[in-house]
Each structure stands twice: as structure tokens, then as C-alpha cells.
């Protein structure tokens, strides 16, 4: 279970910022004053640290860090 | 060139001189230059916050601000490739930098090439990596140079001889770097980072209000008048495949740069580095907004403005003397301080991995420290020479910098996790990767994909195919770094050693 979560947290930033780009490459809807593509990139500036933090906590709980 | 502004010029020069002074004061304790380790990586004593400032100062340079706005001005949203690039670079770094730092700390290594030498027992590999690093870094220092040159040209036309001031300011930076080592740029980095955040946010808030009456009216105007700026082009030579591969390859390459590695090695613990990997993406909040300044320039500036000056011309037409002065000094500092860290990185490679590993293996101690420090003048001198005398000759190297640097990724990062990676395959892979990158670039056959991506694929392919040919020896041989990374290997190693 934890292993699956770990893999998801690792894959997610790559998928969101590279793989799905063709689908988010659009102007509408404009959110928080940002056209959609820019909003999406902005969103992942904020979300990526959460993924990293999740991985950090998982590794810590497994005693993988020293 | 339009006449400059005297108030702006005076503020810029005052701030530059203050920072240079602080750079000197930072090194008043003699210990800062007592050894290569002290001078180049601050004795590895920097905590999380200091490393954050240092790496931030390192990577967000004048070229970042001037280059991104000018890309946004000419190529629209392609400029946003810098966002996933740097966010992913920090994310990826979380998985290998702590490990690399531990090896470097344990074995007292100060450059990436040092690591490769110890990991693979190969001075050939370490000097190759050093040559690639220095060759790619000098053009990058040149970019910083043209950044400050452009800034002073806009600020000081009619008042000063720009070339003389540029040479003087770089000489001062070389001098304080020689004197204070990494402590110089670290303390000044804090000033630079605070200024960058304050000034960039100020511009992002005030410019839309001044020119369009607010942020939302500005977005409306871009959507109706220049919607092509807001999405990644779906046709043409650079489209989505370029955007994706450029982001990915640049992300892998970021910490392969000598100046980035220097910044990382100053950390006092692996945990300080993990925390940095966590918080550094937030630095990009300012970066994404800066790209919009390029769009503002596109709408506001008259047709025919040189894209290279997009941001500077925008500042000049929008602000009075004080605003201009603060903005110019921010860009000037963003050019001088990274330059100092880059010079430390390049000098370190030059002295340790080209001079010592290749030419004079016996050199050590005080003499090596002196040579490392002295190389600062050579590196900055070379950058000045190329930048002022042959500005065109370096364009290719600048464009290929990232694609070239990423080729050492297998030697530095993959080798942390793959015990049986062999020296021979790694060296050949590196050379194949470089050759493919240059061939693709010079023949223009990239097929809409980032050049470095082809090079890296060829690099990996060569390693995977050739590794089995040499793996027998790598399996049984060991060394301190391998033992440290993978633990003492099985009995057979001992048996082989006893037998030998």
C-alpha cells in the first residue's frame, strides 16, 4: 500500500507537468486571473512540494532516511 | 541608444559597490581561504536557509530574467518551459542529491568530477567531466556579462563608458571571490534574493496597473489581441514535443552545472538538502510572473524593439529614476553574484580535475588552494575576453550548454544506484552523447525535439549495450566509494583480493 502511494507521488509531478501538457494547452477557463495553461503550471509549483513532502514522510516512517 | 537616467545610474552603482564591499567583509576571517574545502564549499557548514539563498541566487540569474522575458516577447508561451524544468529539477534532486552529498562529505570531495574519479577510479573520466563543465560554464558566465552590460548600457548611455565599468565590476567580483571564496556570494546572495523578490513582485503588480488598469484587464487584452502568446505552439519547429523534452532534459541537467553542485556541497547535512528540494520550487512563483513581463513588453513597446532589451526597455519607459535604479541594480546583482559562484565552480574543476588529475598529480595543500583561488581570474578573464571580443563565437556553446551538461548525468547520478556500471561504458557513453548532441545541432535534424534529448538517449543506449562487455572486472573490483554506497561486497571480492 505504502509502496503504491510512493510510486504515485513520484510519477504525479512528471505526469502533470509533462505528459498532460497537450491537454492543458488552452486559454479557457481563466482561473485566478491566469489563463488555464499558466494556472496549471502555477498549480504544480505549489503541489510538487506536497508530493516531495509526502515522499519524505513515507521514507521517514519506513526508516529509509538516516 | 537613448540617453540614460542619472538617478538610476547612481543608485545602481551605489548598490553594486555596497554588495562588493560586503563580499570583501564576508571573507575578513582568514579561515575562509585556508583550504579548498573552506574556500569553495564553506567547510560544509551551511544550514537549510543559507543553502536556499545560495542555490536560489545561483540559478536565478540576470540571464534568467532578461532571457525569459525576451523569449516570452518573441516566442510566447515557449518561455514557460522554464517552470516545469526548474520545478522538476528540484523534485528529481530530492532522490539523488542527499546521497551524492553524503559521499562527497565522507570522502572530502568538492566537485562532481572528484566524485566520478573516486567512484570509477578514473582520472580520464574526471578530467573529461571537468572539461565539459568548464567549456559549458564559461559561455554561461559570458551571458551574465552581457546581462550587466545591457543593463548598464540602458542606465548609463551618455554618462559612462559601459565597457570600462563592466570590466571594473567584474574585476571587483573576481577579487572578492578570490579573497572570500563561497562566503562572498553567500552573504551577498541574501541581498540579491530579497531584492529580486521585492522588485519583481513590485513590477508584476505595478506594470499591469500602469499600462492596462489592472491584472485582469491586461489578461483580457492579451487574450483578445495576442492569444498566440498564451499557448504552446502546436506547429512549427518548436512545439509541445520540444517543450516537454527541453523541460525534462534541463531538469536532469540543472545540478550537473558546476555552480549548482558547489552550492549543494556547502550544505551541512543531507537533511538540509532534502528540505531545499522541498522549498526551492516555490522560487518559481516569481519566475512564472516574470514571463508575463515579457507579454507586457510585447503589448507596450513599439514594434522593432530589440527583444534582448525587452525587459530593460519596459523598465525604462515605465518608471522614474528611483524605480529604474532599483530594477537595474537587481538585474546587475543577478548577474554579478551568480558569476562569482560560477567562477568558484569552474576554478575548482580546473584546478582539481584538470590541473591536478591530468597535469600535476603531486600538487596539494596550500599550493592547490592558491591555484584554485587564482583560477578565478583566469575564468572571469576568459569570459570577459570572449564576451567582449568574440560575442558571436559563443552563441552555439550557450545554446548547447544544457544539452552538453546533461551528458554527465549517467556518470554522476546513475552511478549512485547502479553498482556494476563500468568506467569504460560510462566514458564511451559520455563521448557518444556529446557527439550526437553536436551532430544533431549542427545538421539541424532535431525533428522538433530538444537536442540534448537525442544525445542523452544515445548516451544511455551506449552504456547499456557496452556495459556487459566490461562488467566482469567491475563486479569483482571495489573501492572506498563503492563500499560506501553499496556496502562491503560479498566474499568473492575478499577472495579475489587475497588471491591477488
Short mmCIF file of N, CA, C and O in Angstrom, two decimals, chain B residues 133-243:
data_model
loop_
_atom_site.label_atom_id
_atom_site.label_comp_id
_atom_site.label_asym_id
_atom_site.label_seq_id
_atom_site.Cartn_x
_atom_site.Cartn_y
_atom_site.Cartn_z
N UNK B 133 32.47 20.60 -18.12
CA UNK B 133 31.93 21.59 -17.18
C UNK B 133 32.47 22.98 -17.42
O UNK B 133 31.71 23.95 -17.47
N UNK B 134 33.79 23.10 -17.59
CA UNK B 134 34.39 24.42 -17.78
C UNK B 134 33.99 24.99 -19.14
O UNK B 134 33.63 26.16 -19.26
N UNK B 135 34.02 24.12 -20.15
CA UNK B 135 33.70 24.56 -21.51
C UNK B 135 32.27 25.12 -21.60
O UNK B 135 32.00 26.05 -22.34
N UNK B 136 31.35 24.52 -20.86
CA UNK B 136 29.96 24.97 -20.91
C UNK B 136 29.71 26.13 -19.96
O UNK B 136 28.78 26.91 -20.16
N UNK B 137 30.54 26.24 -18.93
CA UNK B 137 30.28 27.27 -17.92
C UNK B 137 30.81 28.64 -18.35
O UNK B 137 30.19 29.65 -18.04
N UNK B 138 31.92 28.67 -19.06
CA UNK B 138 32.47 29.97 -19.46
C UNK B 138 31.48 30.76 -20.34
O UNK B 138 31.23 31.93 -20.08
N UNK B 139 30.86 30.10 -21.34
CA UNK B 139 29.84 30.85 -22.10
C UNK B 139 28.69 31.33 -21.22
O UNK B 139 28.11 32.39 -21.47
N UNK B 140 28.39 30.56 -20.19
CA UNK B 140 27.32 30.93 -19.29
C UNK B 140 27.70 32.17 -18.47
O UNK B 140 26.86 33.03 -18.21
N UNK B 141 28.97 32.23 -18.08
CA UNK B 141 29.44 33.43 -17.40
C UNK B 141 29.37 34.62 -18.37
O UNK B 141 29.00 35.73 -17.98
N UNK B 142 29.70 34.35 -19.63
CA UNK B 142 29.58 35.41 -20.65
C UNK B 142 28.16 35.97 -20.73
O UNK B 142 27.97 37.16 -20.93
N UNK B 143 27.18 35.07 -20.58
CA UNK B 143 25.79 35.53 -20.63
C UNK B 143 25.51 36.52 -19.50
O UNK B 143 24.81 37.51 -19.67
N UNK B 144 26.05 36.21 -18.33
CA UNK B 144 25.86 37.12 -17.19
C UNK B 144 26.50 38.46 -17.51
O UNK B 144 25.99 39.52 -17.18
N UNK B 145 27.65 38.36 -18.16
CA UNK B 145 28.37 39.55 -18.54
C UNK B 145 27.56 40.42 -19.49
O UNK B 145 27.44 41.64 -19.31
N UNK B 146 26.94 39.77 -20.50
CA UNK B 146 26.17 40.59 -21.42
C UNK B 146 24.93 41.12 -20.71
O UNK B 146 24.43 42.19 -21.05
N UNK B 147 24.45 40.40 -19.69
CA UNK B 147 23.32 40.90 -18.90
C UNK B 147 23.64 42.21 -18.23
O UNK B 147 22.90 43.19 -18.35
N UNK B 148 24.78 42.28 -17.55
CA UNK B 148 25.11 43.52 -16.85
C UNK B 148 25.51 44.60 -17.86
O UNK B 148 25.22 45.79 -17.67
N UNK B 149 26.09 44.18 -18.95
CA UNK B 149 26.47 45.15 -19.97
C UNK B 149 25.23 45.84 -20.56
O UNK B 149 25.18 47.07 -20.68
N UNK B 150 24.21 45.04 -20.88
CA UNK B 150 22.98 45.61 -21.42
C UNK B 150 22.33 46.55 -20.40
O UNK B 150 21.84 47.63 -20.75
N UNK B 151 22.33 46.10 -19.13
CA UNK B 151 21.72 46.92 -18.10
C UNK B 151 22.42 48.26 -17.97
O UNK B 151 21.77 49.32 -17.95
N UNK B 152 23.74 48.23 -17.90
CA UNK B 152 24.48 49.49 -17.75
C UNK B 152 24.35 50.36 -18.99
O UNK B 152 24.34 51.58 -18.91
N UNK B 153 24.20 49.70 -20.12
CA UNK B 153 24.04 50.47 -21.35
C UNK B 153 22.73 51.26 -21.32
O UNK B 153 22.69 52.44 -21.68
N UNK B 154 21.66 50.61 -20.85
CA UNK B 154 20.38 51.30 -20.76
C UNK B 154 20.44 52.38 -19.68
O UNK B 154 19.97 53.50 -19.85
N UNK B 155 21.09 52.05 -18.56
CA UNK B 155 21.13 53.00 -17.45
C UNK B 155 22.09 54.15 -17.70
O UNK B 155 21.82 55.29 -17.31
N UNK B 156 23.19 53.89 -18.36
CA UNK B 156 24.28 54.87 -18.34
C UNK B 156 24.71 55.45 -19.66
O UNK B 156 25.72 56.16 -19.72
N UNK B 157 23.95 55.18 -20.74
CA UNK B 157 24.36 55.75 -22.03
C UNK B 157 24.46 57.27 -21.92
O UNK B 157 23.55 57.93 -21.42
N UNK B 158 25.58 57.83 -22.34
CA UNK B 158 25.76 59.27 -22.27
C UNK B 158 26.49 59.71 -21.02
O UNK B 158 26.94 60.85 -20.93
N UNK B 159 26.60 58.83 -20.02
CA UNK B 159 27.28 59.22 -18.78
C UNK B 159 28.59 58.48 -18.55
O UNK B 159 29.52 59.03 -18.02
N UNK B 160 28.61 57.20 -18.92
CA UNK B 160 29.79 56.42 -18.60
C UNK B 160 30.24 55.62 -19.81
O UNK B 160 29.48 55.42 -20.76
N UNK B 161 31.48 55.14 -19.75
CA UNK B 161 31.95 54.19 -20.74
C UNK B 161 31.57 52.80 -20.24
O UNK B 161 32.14 52.28 -19.29
N UNK B 162 30.55 52.20 -20.88
CA UNK B 162 29.96 50.96 -20.36
C UNK B 162 31.00 49.85 -20.23
O UNK B 162 31.08 49.15 -19.22
N UNK B 163 31.85 49.70 -21.26
CA UNK B 163 32.83 48.61 -21.22
C UNK B 163 33.77 48.72 -20.04
O UNK B 163 34.06 47.73 -19.36
N UNK B 164 34.22 49.95 -19.78
CA UNK B 164 35.14 50.14 -18.66
C UNK B 164 34.46 49.75 -17.34
O UNK B 164 35.05 49.06 -16.50
N UNK B 165 33.21 50.18 -17.18
CA UNK B 165 32.50 49.87 -15.93
C UNK B 165 32.26 48.36 -15.81
O UNK B 165 32.41 47.78 -14.72
N UNK B 166 31.92 47.71 -16.92
CA UNK B 166 31.70 46.26 -16.87
C UNK B 166 32.98 45.55 -16.46
O UNK B 166 32.99 44.70 -15.57
N UNK B 167 34.09 45.93 -17.10
CA UNK B 167 35.36 45.27 -16.77
C UNK B 167 35.72 45.52 -15.30
O UNK B 167 36.11 44.60 -14.57
N UNK B 168 35.54 46.76 -14.84
CA UNK B 168 35.85 47.07 -13.45
C UNK B 168 34.99 46.24 -12.50
O UNK B 168 35.51 45.65 -11.54
N UNK B 169 33.69 46.17 -12.78
CA UNK B 169 32.84 45.46 -11.82
C UNK B 169 33.16 43.98 -11.80
O UNK B 169 33.15 43.35 -10.74
N UNK B 170 33.49 43.42 -12.96
CA UNK B 170 33.85 42.00 -12.94
C UNK B 170 35.19 41.75 -12.28
O UNK B 170 35.39 40.74 -11.62
N UNK B 171 36.10 42.71 -12.44
CA UNK B 171 37.37 42.57 -11.75
C UNK B 171 37.15 42.58 -10.23
O UNK B 171 37.73 41.77 -9.49
N UNK B 172 36.29 43.49 -9.77
CA UNK B 172 36.00 43.54 -8.34
C UNK B 172 35.38 42.23 -7.85
O UNK B 172 35.72 41.74 -6.77
N UNK B 173 34.48 41.68 -8.66
CA UNK B 173 33.85 40.41 -8.27
C UNK B 173 34.90 39.30 -8.21
O UNK B 173 34.94 38.51 -7.25
N UNK B 174 35.77 39.25 -9.21
CA UNK B 174 36.83 38.24 -9.20
C UNK B 174 37.68 38.40 -7.95
O UNK B 174 38.04 37.42 -7.29
N UNK B 175 37.97 39.64 -7.60
CA UNK B 175 38.83 39.91 -6.45
C UNK B 175 38.17 39.46 -5.15
O UNK B 175 38.79 38.81 -4.31
N UNK B 176 36.88 39.78 -4.99
CA UNK B 176 36.26 39.37 -3.72
C UNK B 176 36.03 37.87 -3.68
O UNK B 176 36.07 37.26 -2.61
N UNK B 177 35.83 37.25 -4.85
CA UNK B 177 35.70 35.79 -4.87
C UNK B 177 37.03 35.15 -4.49
O UNK B 177 37.09 34.22 -3.69
N UNK B 178 38.11 35.67 -5.06
CA UNK B 178 39.45 35.19 -4.73
C UNK B 178 39.70 35.29 -3.22
O UNK B 178 40.23 34.40 -2.58
N UNK B 179 39.25 36.39 -2.67
CA UNK B 179 39.51 36.73 -1.28
C UNK B 179 38.60 35.93 -0.34
O UNK B 179 39.07 35.24 0.57
N UNK B 180 37.30 36.00 -0.55
CA UNK B 180 36.34 35.44 0.42
C UNK B 180 35.85 34.05 0.08
O UNK B 180 35.21 33.41 0.91
N UNK B 181 36.08 33.56 -1.15
CA UNK B 181 35.55 32.26 -1.53
C UNK B 181 34.04 32.27 -1.52
O UNK B 181 33.41 33.31 -1.75
N UNK B 182 33.44 31.14 -1.19
CA UNK B 182 31.98 30.98 -1.27
C UNK B 182 31.25 31.87 -0.27
O UNK B 182 30.08 32.21 -0.46
N UNK B 183 31.91 32.29 0.80
CA UNK B 183 31.27 33.17 1.77
C UNK B 183 30.84 34.49 1.12
O UNK B 183 29.81 35.06 1.48
N UNK B 184 31.64 34.98 0.18
CA UNK B 184 31.31 36.24 -0.50
C UNK B 184 29.94 36.18 -1.15
O UNK B 184 29.03 36.90 -0.75
N UNK B 185 29.78 35.29 -2.15
CA UNK B 185 28.47 35.23 -2.79
C UNK B 185 27.34 34.81 -1.86
O UNK B 185 26.18 35.16 -2.11
N UNK B 186 27.62 34.08 -0.79
CA UNK B 186 26.52 33.62 0.06
C UNK B 186 25.85 34.79 0.76
O UNK B 186 24.62 34.93 0.74
N UNK B 187 26.65 35.65 1.40
CA UNK B 187 26.03 36.76 2.11
C UNK B 187 25.41 37.77 1.15
O UNK B 187 24.33 38.28 1.38
N UNK B 188 26.11 38.02 0.03
CA UNK B 188 25.52 38.95 -0.93
C UNK B 188 24.29 38.34 -1.61
O UNK B 188 23.40 39.06 -2.03
N UNK B 189 24.25 37.00 -1.66
CA UNK B 189 23.10 36.33 -2.26
C UNK B 189 21.81 36.68 -1.53
O UNK B 189 20.75 36.80 -2.14
N UNK B 190 21.92 36.85 -0.21
CA UNK B 190 20.72 37.18 0.55
C UNK B 190 20.17 38.53 0.09
O UNK B 190 18.97 38.68 -0.17
N UNK B 191 21.06 39.51 -0.05
CA UNK B 191 20.63 40.83 -0.54
C UNK B 191 20.02 40.71 -1.92
O UNK B 191 18.96 41.26 -2.22
N UNK B 192 20.69 39.94 -2.77
CA UNK B 192 20.21 39.80 -4.15
C UNK B 192 18.83 39.13 -4.19
O UNK B 192 17.93 39.59 -4.89
N UNK B 193 18.67 38.06 -3.42
CA UNK B 193 17.39 37.35 -3.45
C UNK B 193 16.26 38.21 -2.92
O UNK B 193 15.16 38.22 -3.48
N UNK B 194 16.53 38.96 -1.83
CA UNK B 194 15.49 39.83 -1.28
C UNK B 194 15.11 40.90 -2.32
O UNK B 194 13.93 41.15 -2.58
N UNK B 195 16.12 41.49 -2.95
CA UNK B 195 15.85 42.49 -3.99
C UNK B 195 15.07 41.88 -5.16
O UNK B 195 14.12 42.48 -5.66
N UNK B 196 15.48 40.69 -5.58
CA UNK B 196 14.80 40.05 -6.71
C UNK B 196 13.31 39.87 -6.40
O UNK B 196 12.45 40.26 -7.19
N UNK B 197 13.03 39.30 -5.23
CA UNK B 197 11.63 39.08 -4.87
C UNK B 197 10.87 40.39 -4.79
O UNK B 197 9.79 40.53 -5.37
N UNK B 198 11.43 41.37 -4.09
CA UNK B 198 10.73 42.64 -3.89
C UNK B 198 10.51 43.35 -5.23
O UNK B 198 9.39 43.77 -5.55
N UNK B 199 11.55 43.46 -6.03
CA UNK B 199 11.45 44.25 -7.26
C UNK B 199 10.60 43.54 -8.31
O UNK B 199 9.76 44.17 -8.97
N UNK B 200 10.77 42.22 -8.44
CA UNK B 200 9.99 41.52 -9.45
C UNK B 200 8.50 41.56 -9.08
O UNK B 200 7.65 41.78 -9.94
N UNK B 201 8.18 41.35 -7.80
CA UNK B 201 6.77 41.42 -7.40
C UNK B 201 6.23 42.83 -7.60
O UNK B 201 5.10 43.02 -8.07
N UNK B 202 7.05 43.83 -7.26
CA UNK B 202 6.63 45.22 -7.47
C UNK B 202 6.32 45.46 -8.95
O UNK B 202 5.29 46.06 -9.29
N UNK B 203 7.17 44.96 -9.81
CA UNK B 203 6.94 45.19 -11.25
C UNK B 203 5.69 44.45 -11.73
O UNK B 203 4.91 44.98 -12.50
N UNK B 204 5.53 43.22 -11.22
CA UNK B 204 4.38 42.42 -11.65
C UNK B 204 3.06 43.06 -11.20
O UNK B 204 2.05 42.98 -11.89
N UNK B 205 3.09 43.73 -10.05
CA UNK B 205 1.87 44.39 -9.59
C UNK B 205 1.68 45.75 -10.27
O UNK B 205 0.60 46.07 -10.75
N UNK B 206 2.77 46.54 -10.36
CA UNK B 206 2.59 47.92 -10.82
C UNK B 206 2.46 48.05 -12.34
O UNK B 206 1.67 48.86 -12.82
N UNK B 207 3.20 47.25 -13.09
CA UNK B 207 3.17 47.44 -14.55
C UNK B 207 1.79 47.20 -15.17
O UNK B 207 1.34 48.03 -15.98
N UNK B 208 1.08 46.12 -14.78
CA UNK B 208 -0.27 45.97 -15.35
C UNK B 208 -1.18 47.15 -14.99
O UNK B 208 -1.99 47.59 -15.82
N UNK B 209 -1.07 47.67 -13.76
CA UNK B 209 -1.91 48.80 -13.35
C UNK B 209 -1.57 50.03 -14.19
O UNK B 209 -2.44 50.72 -14.71
N UNK B 210 -0.26 50.29 -14.37
CA UNK B 210 0.15 51.49 -15.11
C UNK B 210 -0.29 51.44 -16.57
O UNK B 210 -0.71 52.43 -17.14
N UNK B 211 -0.15 50.25 -17.17
CA UNK B 211 -0.38 50.20 -18.62
C UNK B 211 -1.78 49.75 -19.01
O UNK B 211 -2.25 50.05 -20.09
N UNK B 212 -2.47 48.98 -18.12
CA UNK B 212 -3.77 48.44 -18.52
C UNK B 212 -4.86 48.69 -17.49
O UNK B 212 -5.99 48.31 -17.69
N UNK B 213 -4.51 49.26 -16.35
CA UNK B 213 -5.50 49.49 -15.31
C UNK B 213 -5.73 48.28 -14.41
O UNK B 213 -6.71 48.25 -13.67
N UNK B 214 -4.87 47.30 -14.45
CA UNK B 214 -5.01 46.16 -13.55
C UNK B 214 -4.59 44.86 -14.20
O UNK B 214 -4.35 44.81 -15.41
N UNK B 215 -4.50 43.79 -13.38
CA UNK B 215 -4.07 42.48 -13.90
C UNK B 215 -5.10 41.90 -14.85
O UNK B 215 -4.77 41.48 -15.96
N UNK B 216 -6.38 41.86 -14.42
CA UNK B 216 -7.39 41.23 -15.27
C UNK B 216 -7.59 41.94 -16.61
O UNK B 216 -7.67 41.27 -17.65
N UNK B 217 -7.65 43.29 -16.63
CA UNK B 217 -7.73 43.95 -17.94
C UNK B 217 -6.53 43.60 -18.83
O UNK B 217 -6.68 43.47 -20.05
N UNK B 218 -5.37 43.41 -18.20
CA UNK B 218 -4.20 43.04 -19.00
C UNK B 218 -4.40 41.67 -19.65
O UNK B 218 -4.17 41.50 -20.85
N UNK B 219 -4.86 40.70 -18.83
CA UNK B 219 -5.09 39.35 -19.37
C UNK B 219 -6.13 39.42 -20.49
O UNK B 219 -5.94 38.82 -21.56
N UNK B 220 -7.22 40.20 -20.27
CA UNK B 220 -8.24 40.33 -21.32
C UNK B 220 -7.62 40.84 -22.60
O UNK B 220 -7.92 40.37 -23.70
N UNK B 221 -6.73 41.81 -22.45
CA UNK B 221 -6.12 42.41 -23.63
C UNK B 221 -5.23 41.40 -24.37
O UNK B 221 -5.24 41.33 -25.60
N UNK B 222 -4.46 40.62 -23.59
CA UNK B 222 -3.63 39.61 -24.25
C UNK B 222 -4.52 38.58 -24.95
O UNK B 222 -4.26 38.19 -26.09
N UNK B 223 -5.62 38.18 -24.27
CA UNK B 223 -6.49 37.16 -24.86
C UNK B 223 -7.08 37.65 -26.17
O UNK B 223 -7.17 36.90 -27.15
N UNK B 224 -7.48 38.93 -26.24
CA UNK B 224 -8.09 39.40 -27.48
C UNK B 224 -7.06 39.79 -28.53
O UNK B 224 -7.27 39.55 -29.71
N UNK B 225 -5.96 40.41 -28.10
CA UNK B 225 -5.03 40.94 -29.10
C UNK B 225 -3.90 40.01 -29.48
O UNK B 225 -3.37 40.08 -30.59
N UNK B 226 -3.46 39.18 -28.53
CA UNK B 226 -2.31 38.32 -28.84
C UNK B 226 -2.49 36.95 -28.21
O UNK B 226 -1.63 36.48 -27.45
N UNK B 227 -3.61 36.24 -28.54
CA UNK B 227 -3.84 34.94 -27.88
C UNK B 227 -2.74 33.93 -28.19
O UNK B 227 -2.53 33.01 -27.42
N UNK B 228 -2.05 34.14 -29.33
CA UNK B 228 -0.99 33.17 -29.69
C UNK B 228 0.11 33.10 -28.63
O UNK B 228 0.83 32.12 -28.53
N UNK B 229 0.22 34.17 -27.80
CA UNK B 229 1.26 34.16 -26.77
C UNK B 229 0.94 33.19 -25.64
O UNK B 229 1.84 32.75 -24.92
N UNK B 230 -0.34 32.89 -25.46
CA UNK B 230 -0.75 32.22 -24.23
C UNK B 230 -0.74 30.70 -24.28
O UNK B 230 -0.90 30.04 -23.26
N UNK B 231 -0.57 30.12 -25.47
CA UNK B 231 -0.49 28.66 -25.53
C UNK B 231 0.81 28.25 -26.22
O UNK B 231 1.41 29.04 -26.95
N UNK B 232 1.20 27.01 -25.97
CA UNK B 232 2.40 26.47 -26.62
C UNK B 232 2.05 26.22 -28.08
O UNK B 232 0.99 25.66 -28.37
N UNK B 233 2.89 26.65 -29.02
CA UNK B 233 2.56 26.44 -30.44
C UNK B 233 2.36 24.96 -30.73
O UNK B 233 3.06 24.12 -30.19
N UNK B 234 1.37 24.63 -31.56
CA UNK B 234 1.16 23.22 -31.90
C UNK B 234 1.80 22.88 -33.24
O UNK B 234 1.88 21.73 -33.62
N UNK B 235 2.25 23.90 -33.97
CA UNK B 235 3.03 23.61 -35.17
C UNK B 235 4.27 24.47 -35.20
O UNK B 235 4.48 25.30 -34.31
N UNK B 236 5.12 24.26 -36.21
CA UNK B 236 6.38 24.99 -36.27
C UNK B 236 7.49 24.16 -35.66
O UNK B 236 7.24 23.10 -35.10
N UNK B 237 8.73 24.65 -35.77
CA UNK B 237 9.89 23.84 -35.35
C UNK B 237 9.90 23.55 -33.85
O UNK B 237 10.40 22.52 -33.42
N UNK B 238 9.38 24.46 -33.06
CA UNK B 238 9.35 24.22 -31.62
C UNK B 238 7.92 24.19 -31.14
O UNK B 238 7.24 25.21 -31.12
N UNK B 239 7.45 23.01 -30.77
CA UNK B 239 6.09 22.87 -30.29
C UNK B 239 6.08 22.12 -28.97
O UNK B 239 7.05 22.18 -28.21
N UNK B 240 4.99 21.37 -28.75
CA UNK B 240 4.87 20.66 -27.47
C UNK B 240 5.97 19.61 -27.26
O UNK B 240 6.52 19.54 -26.16
N UNK B 241 6.34 18.83 -28.29
CA UNK B 241 7.43 17.86 -28.05
C UNK B 241 8.72 18.55 -27.60
O UNK B 241 9.42 18.07 -26.71
N UNK B 242 9.01 19.70 -28.20
CA UNK B 242 10.21 20.45 -27.78
C UNK B 242 10.06 20.90 -26.33
O UNK B 242 10.98 20.73 -25.52
N UNK B 243 8.91 21.45 -26.01
CA UNK B 243 8.64 21.96 -24.67
C UNK B 243 8.86 20.85 -23.63
O UNK B 243 9.54 21.04 -22.62
#
